[in-house]
Amino acid sequence: MADTHPGAAPAQVHWNLDPVVEQLRMSREVTHKIRHQGTIRELPSKSALVGILHGLCAVLFPTHYGRAGLTDESIDYFVGDTLNTTLSLLSEQVRRGLVFNAEARGLPGAELGERAVRITREFASQLPSIRALLVSDLQAAYQGDPAATSIAEILLCYPGTVAVIYYRLAHALYLLGSQLVARLISDIAHSDTGIDIHPGAQIGGSFFIDHGTGVVIGQTAVIGQHVRLYQAVTLGARRFPADETGALIKGNARHPIVEDDVVIYAGATILGRITIGRGSTIGGNVWLTRDVPPGSNVSQADARSNCPE
Amino acid sequence: MADTHPGAAPAQVHWNLDPVVEQLRMSREVTHKIRHQGTIRELPSKSALVGILHGLCAVLFPTHYGRAGLTDESIDYFVGDTLNTTLSLLSEQVRRGLVFNAEARGLPGAELGERAVRITREFASQLPSIRALLVSDLQAAYQGDPAATSIAEILLCYPGTVAVIYYRLAHALYLLGSQLVARLISDIAHSDTGIDIHPGAQIGGSFFIDHGTGVVIGQTAVIGQHVRLYQAVTLGARRFPADETGALIKGNARHPIVEDDVVIYAGATILGRITIGRGSTIGGNVWLTRDVPPGSNVSQADARSNCPE
Amino acid sequence: MADTHPGAAPAQVHWNLDPVVEQLRMSREVTHKIRHQGTIRELPSKSALVGILHGLCAVLFPTHYGRAGLTDESIDYFVGDTLNTTLSLLSEQVRRGLVFNAEARGLPGAELGERAVRITREFASQLPSIRALLVSDLQAAYQGDPAATSIAEILLCYPGTVAVIYYRLAHALYLLGSQLVARLISDIAHSDTGIDIHPGAQIGGSFFIDHGTGVVIGQTAVIGQHVRLYQAVTLGARRFPADETGALIKGNARHPIVEDDVVIYAGATILGRITIGRGSTIGGNVWLTRDVPPGSNVSQADARSNCPE
Amino acid sequence: MADTHPGAAPAQVHWNLDPVVEQLRMSREVTHKIRHQGTIRELPSKSALVGILHGLCAVLFPTHYGRAGLTDESIDYFVGDTLNTTLSLLSEQVRRGLVFNAEARGLPGAELGERAVRITREFASQLPSIRALLVSDLQAAYQGDPAATSIAEILLCYPGTVAVIYYRLAHALYLLGSQLVARLISDIAHSDTGIDIHPGAQIGGSFFIDHGTGVVIGQTAVIGQHVRLYQAVTLGARRFPADETGALIKGNARHPIVEDDVVIYAGATILGRITIGRGSTIGGNVWLTRDVPPGSNVSQADARSNCPE
Amino acid sequence: MADTHPGAAPAQVHWNLDPVVEQLRMSREVTHKIRHQGTIRELPSKSALVGILHGLCAVLFPTHYGRAGLTDESIDYFVGDTLNTTLSLLSEQVRRGLVFNAEARGLPGAELGERAVRITREFASQLPSIRALLVSDLQAAYQGDPAATSIAEILLCYPGTVAVIYYRLAHALYLLGSQLVARLISDIAHSDTGIDIHPGAQIGGSFFIDHGTGVVIGQTAVIGQHVRLYQAVTLGARRFPADETGALIKGNARHPIVEDDVVIYAGATILGRITIGRGSTIGGNVWLTRDVPPGSNVSQADARSNCPE
Amino acid sequence: MADTHPGAAPAQVHWNLDPVVEQLRMSREVTHKIRHQGTIRELPSKSALVGILHGLCAVLFPTHYGRAGLTDESIDYFVGDTLNTTLSLLSEQVRRGLVFNAEARGLPGAELGERAVRITREFASQLPSIRALLVSDLQAAYQGDPAATSIAEILLCYPGTVAVIYYRLAHALYLLGSQLVARLISDIAHSDTGIDIHPGAQIGGSFFIDHGTGVVIGQTAVIGQHVRLYQAVTLGARRFPADETGALIKGNARHPIVEDDVVIYAGATILGRITIGRGSTIGGNVWLTRDVPPGSNVSQADARSNCPE
């Protein structure tokens, strides 16, 4: 019988491919169709974006994320060459993503390409100021964690660093009109670090997330300067308003505003368009759905202890 | 001295390999032995399974997870060819995993191979109906998140999508008797997304997990249709009953039942074989260990605020 | 116009590279300088460490993490050869990391190389006893999870296993003076598993973390024998004391002591230099900042339920 | 001194990059300029063509050059999918090569792309008849070499097989107007096998080259059916006519015509537009520059022997 | 039109795949069928053999072809581990090749596997004596070429070295019954070096080929000790005897016998079952088809010179 | 029995590794020892040199051998960055090779490193003048081959181009004292093209080799300007003088001098320290061992024809 020795004669195994291929086609094209207007569109590629992000990190911090063997005489050659190849790759991803923008969808292919080039060129011109913001974040991390021993450690070993770099890059692309690529970047950061920052969120300088796994920052959140978060903090939406058909209403401001100099400890859940006033401290595991005035201290009720005796 | 210039002459370094190799062998074979019955068994390979999962995703959603350049004339060739190679690879992993099934362990090699082929062929035949379930999940995500702008975004950028696709594939293999491979798949999903769904759990259609990091769904959990979860939700077991020797009793139903149309917000911890009644809403950070009737609203006590004045 | 057809003529796109390269150089060297004393130092490489960790896992558990096709006659050749190449690679990473140690920074290159070799050789000699500890951890996992069906499943499918192996390797390097490499290893573990254990923490044998996403264990935490943790448990610091300049004081003991035989359930947050007494059980989502005597049961207050009727 | 320990501190080496880069630019743009009209054109890629050739071989002989594990139910999926991806890649290389065609050079980018697609589609339609010719070649090899034991051996182990397959593919592209890509393919064959067949040559069916290293067949050579060549045979041009400026005249018929059923042994050098009549045999190392009537036997003069006595 | 912008919209190109796939299937299965008895057999893989040859070279000469960083304490671990993995891979290729042996063809799969293991094990046991022969070859090269400066140069830079190593390995497999694998190895050597030695040839120790491109040594050639060849030497067959059907007679002795201490200069063509007597010297470009007594000097007639006057 | 099902249970095969490893060690260390003075030296790596050669070609001809997507604004960044990484890699290979230079062998490791850096830096400074020579070679090829249609075709499709580029690079390294690396480069060129040019040979500008397979140019050959060679031309040594012990005398001038404007046709064998006078033409397959005055025409005697009648 054909299946007897799969190791010795794997060529003989019969999988009934034809009916499965046929049923999958039916599912794709008829019964469970999700393809937009029946056309195949080329999608942005997550693995291409991973390479692009490595390129951008190398451009921003070449001695930490670039290549070994860089010297003062060679570093600008490396930065310029890496920038050139990275921007070309990014431009192609931006072009693919534009097809999913409502207002760009109908444009002819050549115009999409032109627009992608313009977005990418503008993005490139913002890299120096993005670097300035990121340096403020690194210094905030160094000052904010007693365990940190050097800026190098913060660049290499802190998941929050990766999450914030990727967020700042994604946010710039988001504002320039490349939302799908920006979302893919935030998903890559999420997968690498467990930190989920929507690229639409607005975050000021000197921002630090320690540990970070489980942090969620929603699309319309607004965060000031010198804010510090710990793991599992949620800046989320409360229940979503639905329209009369039961569909959720999209796009309205629904996430918190966190003012300057706020610290939010691990596991705090802060929901809705509320404001955490400047200089406040929110304790761990707190559940918070209302405004908090500047300088507040919010903490959870004690746990019930049941000691043996 | 031999060690002086490791850069210039790395060949000269002496590591005292022999005693370390000898002590590790002693540890393996005598003092800290974990090998089953002293025999070396070939284990399923996680990196092979990563490739297999990419293949299966490409088969299910070829325009999103397949290759660039697919067209209406070429897509079925791609699906059929990818399915063929993926099933061959999967069959080998299933065969390796069967050695760890209590009832298959003693079978001769050829019978294990035959059984692996049968499991894999049956699994292939279920792919179209798995796709149907997944499309219901995608639509639930699109309807459940105000920030979602397209089905493409949900397929490409949502960790919950990956977690649910991998879960549905793993669950099918689990039911067909390939438990170890199923568990490996759930671990791959966990590592990629921070979402940990045991492949033994039963989950109905139109299921959506938003953000998702830290979600844990236990082996005997049962989830209905149209359920929505947020990050850090636990559907776990309470304290585990132990037998008279102190060993935990394995396999009994010990995780929650969540009925249709339930929403569970971030950080809720729901433990034990309790039932969350149809249409209930469980608030964030809630700790819940008892039944909840249909239509309930469960929320956490307020945080203690300590405002400055 | 040059940009019209990026697909057809990508070579013509102009990115304005020169001003961006120039401004990035200014940012690096003048306005937002982070380079230590203006010199370029070669940093440890995360991707090299990923390979080294795979090598060490293969050396410790060759039949689970090694290569297919190992036999009783070949296994020691594999272990010895893998150990040799892995130690050479590790030694180079340790050398790079030493430049960031305050007391090693000034040493000449050759002495750094020698010290790296000595650290690596000493580390190698500890591998058999590290393996003994890890086997106790595996057995604790098998006994502690009713869903576990074999030691193989625990080695292959449990993120907690990866986190604990990597922690024990990193901790050994940390004590030998290779702190930056140790931190990189813990970050790799964090990224793979969502579990963040600082390599400075002290953890006794038979340690088990189930699910694990979101677990954080701080630098000065001390954990006894037979301790079991679930996902999202934090053993962290409370507010950090700052000196008169407002800078946080670094290095003092500020994380909990967890004695033998303690179980801590999902989401518990335990902060500060407190002691959880032997044999205690800490419930899920608990917030705890004070000592707990041996044998305690600590659990959260009930959620407020709002049932319909 | 900076260069003292390249192993230990490779980052410090100074190469004087700036003047070398500057002088190379001068050489490129001023003193030794070879760029056509000062514009950068994207060239066909040899490594891409290597992949394309593997794809085409797999399509023509899937069980010999395709993937392991093909079965009767899966082989057409494999052929169709490989064909699709290979043609897309080929089309891009053809497009790049067209820029070097005198008459296509001035076309706008979009028209070049259209023409490349038409050439590629026409090429694809010829693949079945190319396969028929190649099967006649394989049978000629099996009949012509007493050492051959199977058609599989001829497909896998004979450099002449590779050279003839690549020639027939290149010749088809050459006739369709993709000369530069055709020449690249012949160079790949040359590098792999030591056999150099210009894609412009015309070669009938049942053609066999044994051993083959050093065989050269020129651009305007014409070879009939059932011809057999051995290693180091040259079918070349004699001295080249030059015009009054001393430049060689390009493109005229200047290589031999070899009629049906001719055998040419190792090292024979046949030059100029001469005709080797049907059924002739040309001996090894022969030097031949004049017509040979049908049925001739041409052989070299004896070597002078100087035996000891 | 769909084809207008292949760069911008490559997904839309239509290749007419279906008729090409259909015609290729017809060609494969009906009109130009070459498949043996209609079954698909798994063929040995050339790329797998390339890896196997690298492994065997590393086992034979670990400090030249093995890995950097080998030391006296680690070299045997490397050799043993490389040997183990290489033999496993070789055994699989031998198994696949056995299906093409006339007498093994009918055996059940398991017996083919057993036989492949026996052949591979016996082959392994011959490696030390193969190494001894190869060392004699290296010494002959060092003594035979005035340009050679070290044994290392001969191992790394001489194509003749690769050709002779691969020949000796292939010859051992050929004698053990693995002819197809042996032929594949000789083809790999041919492609790398331009030297074509049939694995059936018998060659004594201290053999040296200088430069080597174009050397052909036929299946039944017999070469003694201390023989030296230069590039483009052919030890071939004369015209092949055909049977009454016109088919060539296979397998009879038809290539030269070269006795000990013979030197054959570049381009000599020696054909037929003739004997070159011990100690003879054959000049460059000589054509030789008759026996030569021991101690002969054979050279070509002078070229005709046409000097200007 | 253990070997029965290699496919199903490959882990069980026993190869008798221990005695083979033991005998190979005996062969290496006692019976067939080739290791220099018993020490393990790190050898230059051929695969590293392949990468280095690609880097150097990209630096010399960036639009032909560099990366796609180069533009006028980016090309110098690419050249500078590629030069920097390539020189670092080359320097390491040069250092390894120096250990094999008689006069460098005894130097301490740090001095070898310094010398390698100096050689590499000097080599870099010669790249612009090497490019000038190569451009003269390209122009000679374009003028010398009626089939050539563009400089791009000559750069991409002519094996002679690769051979001459690699020769000119190797020759520069040879003169700077890096002989072993130079020889490795010539072997790489030989393997790719079938053209074997010893790096010690001296070759003037405007040099062209057409087809080229089988060309051999010896260590002490001297070639003038505007020389053209065809395939299988040998510029070799005659019999080698031996000293009284029978060992060949190494290093003396023993290969031909070819003056300016000479053409040598396919298969000519020219041996010994003879001079081919300026402007001569040497016919195909000629055997030549004596001086030829300027302006000579040398051709082979006619083949003996045996026409049927």
mmCIF file of C-alpha atoms in Angstrom, chain D residues 34-164:
data_model
loop_
_atom_site.group_PDB
_atom_site.id
_atom_site.type_symbol
_atom_site.label_atom_id
_atom_site.label_comp_id
_atom_site.label_asym_id
_atom_site.label_seq_id
_atom_site.Cartn_x
_atom_site.Cartn_y
_atom_site.Cartn_z
ATOM 1 C CA ILE D 34 32.177 53.644 -19.896
ATOM 2 C CA ARG D 35 28.659 54.613 -18.896
ATOM 3 C CA HIS D 36 26.355 54.998 -21.879
ATOM 4 C CA GLN D 37 25.271 58.631 -22.302
ATOM 5 C CA GLY D 38 25.918 59.297 -18.655
ATOM 6 C CA THR D 39 22.767 57.551 -17.432
ATOM 7 C CA ILE D 40 22.532 54.667 -14.987
ATOM 8 C CA ARG D 41 20.552 51.783 -16.499
ATOM 9 C CA GLU D 42 19.410 48.791 -14.483
ATOM 10 C CA LEU D 43 21.189 45.716 -15.825
ATOM 11 C CA PRO D 44 19.938 42.148 -16.010
ATOM 12 C CA SER D 45 21.111 40.187 -12.978
ATOM 13 C CA LYS D 46 23.110 37.007 -13.439
ATOM 14 C CA SER D 47 22.046 35.604 -10.093
ATOM 15 C CA ALA D 48 18.393 36.231 -10.936
ATOM 16 C CA LEU D 49 18.917 34.372 -14.201
ATOM 17 C CA VAL D 50 20.487 31.427 -12.391
ATOM 18 C CA GLY D 51 17.266 31.132 -10.408
ATOM 19 C CA ILE D 52 15.174 31.507 -13.532
ATOM 20 C CA LEU D 53 17.116 28.745 -15.281
ATOM 21 C CA HIS D 54 16.557 26.433 -12.340
ATOM 22 C CA GLY D 55 12.868 27.269 -12.565
ATOM 23 C CA LEU D 56 12.711 26.548 -16.294
ATOM 24 C CA CYS D 57 14.576 23.246 -15.895
ATOM 25 C CA ALA D 58 12.125 22.284 -13.163
ATOM 26 C CA VAL D 59 9.227 23.101 -15.459
ATOM 27 C CA LEU D 60 10.677 21.058 -18.313
ATOM 28 C CA PHE D 61 11.833 18.043 -16.273
ATOM 29 C CA PRO D 62 10.049 18.309 -12.928
ATOM 30 C CA THR D 63 10.949 14.868 -11.643
ATOM 31 C CA HIS D 64 14.650 15.411 -12.314
ATOM 32 C CA TYR D 65 15.186 19.102 -11.657
ATOM 33 C CA GLY D 66 12.083 19.914 -9.596
ATOM 34 C CA ARG D 67 11.442 19.284 -5.939
ATOM 35 C CA ALA D 68 11.452 16.065 -4.004
ATOM 36 C CA GLY D 69 8.047 14.688 -3.092
ATOM 37 C CA LEU D 70 6.262 15.334 -6.373
ATOM 38 C CA THR D 71 3.475 12.906 -7.158
ATOM 39 C CA ASP D 72 1.115 12.379 -10.038
ATOM 40 C CA GLU D 73 -1.551 14.408 -8.247
ATOM 41 C CA SER D 74 0.757 17.293 -7.393
ATOM 42 C CA ILE D 75 3.079 17.606 -10.371
ATOM 43 C CA ASP D 76 0.913 19.965 -12.442
ATOM 44 C CA TYR D 77 0.392 22.288 -9.492
ATOM 45 C CA PHE D 78 4.148 22.420 -9.141
ATOM 46 C CA VAL D 79 4.726 22.996 -12.853
ATOM 47 C CA GLY D 80 2.090 25.724 -13.076
ATOM 48 C CA ASP D 81 3.225 27.542 -9.968
ATOM 49 C CA THR D 82 6.904 27.359 -10.886
ATOM 50 C CA LEU D 83 6.124 28.506 -14.404
ATOM 51 C CA ASN D 84 4.188 31.492 -13.121
ATOM 52 C CA THR D 85 6.865 32.748 -10.774
ATOM 53 C CA THR D 86 9.657 32.014 -13.236
ATOM 54 C CA LEU D 87 7.984 33.878 -16.084
ATOM 55 C CA SER D 88 7.414 36.924 -13.890
ATOM 56 C CA LEU D 89 11.070 36.991 -12.957
ATOM 57 C CA LEU D 90 12.176 36.384 -16.539
ATOM 58 C CA SER D 91 9.961 39.155 -17.841
ATOM 59 C CA GLU D 92 11.715 41.627 -15.564
ATOM 60 C CA GLN D 93 15.154 40.523 -16.782
ATOM 61 C CA VAL D 94 14.016 40.712 -20.395
ATOM 62 C CA ARG D 95 12.774 44.255 -19.769
ATOM 63 C CA ARG D 96 16.125 45.310 -18.377
ATOM 64 C CA GLY D 97 17.967 43.750 -21.275
ATOM 65 C CA LEU D 98 15.812 45.479 -23.905
ATOM 66 C CA VAL D 99 17.388 48.819 -23.027
ATOM 67 C CA PHE D 100 20.542 47.498 -24.705
ATOM 68 C CA ASN D 101 18.794 46.645 -27.966
ATOM 69 C CA ALA D 102 19.579 49.307 -30.527
ATOM 70 C CA GLU D 103 16.003 49.591 -31.795
ATOM 71 C CA ALA D 104 14.309 49.364 -28.375
ATOM 72 C CA ARG D 105 16.606 51.765 -26.573
ATOM 73 C CA GLY D 106 14.529 54.851 -27.161
ATOM 74 C CA LEU D 107 11.155 53.429 -26.163
ATOM 75 C CA PRO D 108 9.347 54.765 -23.103
ATOM 76 C CA GLY D 109 9.523 52.573 -19.989
ATOM 77 C CA ALA D 110 5.959 51.319 -20.237
ATOM 78 C CA GLU D 111 6.428 50.090 -23.800
ATOM 79 C CA LEU D 112 9.603 48.249 -22.822
ATOM 80 C CA GLY D 113 7.583 46.525 -20.115
ATOM 81 C CA GLU D 114 4.839 45.540 -22.565
ATOM 82 C CA ARG D 115 7.348 44.209 -25.043
ATOM 83 C CA ALA D 116 9.097 42.194 -22.311
ATOM 84 C CA VAL D 117 5.764 40.633 -21.360
ATOM 85 C CA ARG D 118 5.022 39.716 -24.984
ATOM 86 C CA ILE D 119 8.469 38.163 -25.462
ATOM 87 C CA THR D 120 8.111 36.195 -22.256
ATOM 88 C CA ARG D 121 4.611 34.946 -23.074
ATOM 89 C CA GLU D 122 5.735 33.828 -26.506
ATOM 90 C CA PHE D 123 8.774 32.148 -24.990
ATOM 91 C CA ALA D 124 6.514 30.263 -22.574
ATOM 92 C CA SER D 125 4.401 28.964 -25.434
ATOM 93 C CA GLN D 126 7.520 27.453 -27.022
ATOM 94 C CA LEU D 127 8.514 25.458 -23.951
ATOM 95 C CA PRO D 128 6.697 22.246 -24.991
ATOM 96 C CA SER D 129 8.472 22.137 -28.347
ATOM 97 C CA ILE D 130 11.800 22.958 -26.675
ATOM 98 C CA ARG D 131 11.169 19.984 -24.418
ATOM 99 C CA ALA D 132 10.632 17.767 -27.437
ATOM 100 C CA LEU D 133 13.994 18.795 -28.891
ATOM 101 C CA LEU D 134 15.708 18.233 -25.553
ATOM 102 C CA VAL D 135 14.302 14.732 -25.257
ATOM 103 C CA SER D 136 15.853 13.959 -28.664
ATOM 104 C CA ASP D 137 19.164 15.259 -27.285
ATOM 105 C CA LEU D 138 18.923 13.058 -24.202
ATOM 106 C CA GLN D 139 18.265 10.007 -26.332
ATOM 107 C CA ALA D 140 21.220 10.877 -28.538
ATOM 108 C CA ALA D 141 23.410 11.051 -25.440
ATOM 109 C CA TYR D 142 22.186 7.710 -24.163
ATOM 110 C CA GLN D 143 22.864 6.111 -27.529
ATOM 111 C CA GLY D 144 26.169 7.927 -28.030
ATOM 112 C CA ASP D 145 28.019 7.147 -24.788
ATOM 113 C CA PRO D 146 28.838 3.548 -23.847
ATOM 114 C CA ALA D 147 29.311 4.659 -20.213
ATOM 115 C CA ALA D 148 25.755 5.985 -19.865
ATOM 116 C CA THR D 149 23.528 3.730 -17.789
ATOM 117 C CA SER D 150 20.214 5.626 -17.671
ATOM 118 C CA ILE D 151 18.457 8.749 -18.850
ATOM 119 C CA ALA D 152 18.543 9.894 -15.209
ATOM 120 C CA GLU D 153 22.341 9.739 -15.242
ATOM 121 C CA ILE D 154 22.394 11.833 -18.412
ATOM 122 C CA LEU D 155 20.094 14.447 -16.913
ATOM 123 C CA LEU D 156 21.980 14.637 -13.632
ATOM 124 C CA CYS D 157 25.638 13.989 -14.437
ATOM 125 C CA TYR D 158 26.442 15.251 -17.947
ATOM 126 C CA PRO D 159 27.668 18.827 -18.354
ATOM 127 C CA GLY D 160 26.679 18.584 -21.998
ATOM 128 C CA THR D 161 23.063 18.210 -20.903
ATOM 129 C CA VAL D 162 23.133 21.458 -18.973
ATOM 130 C CA ALA D 163 24.877 23.252 -21.824
ATOM 131 C CA VAL D 164 22.346 22.085 -24.402
#
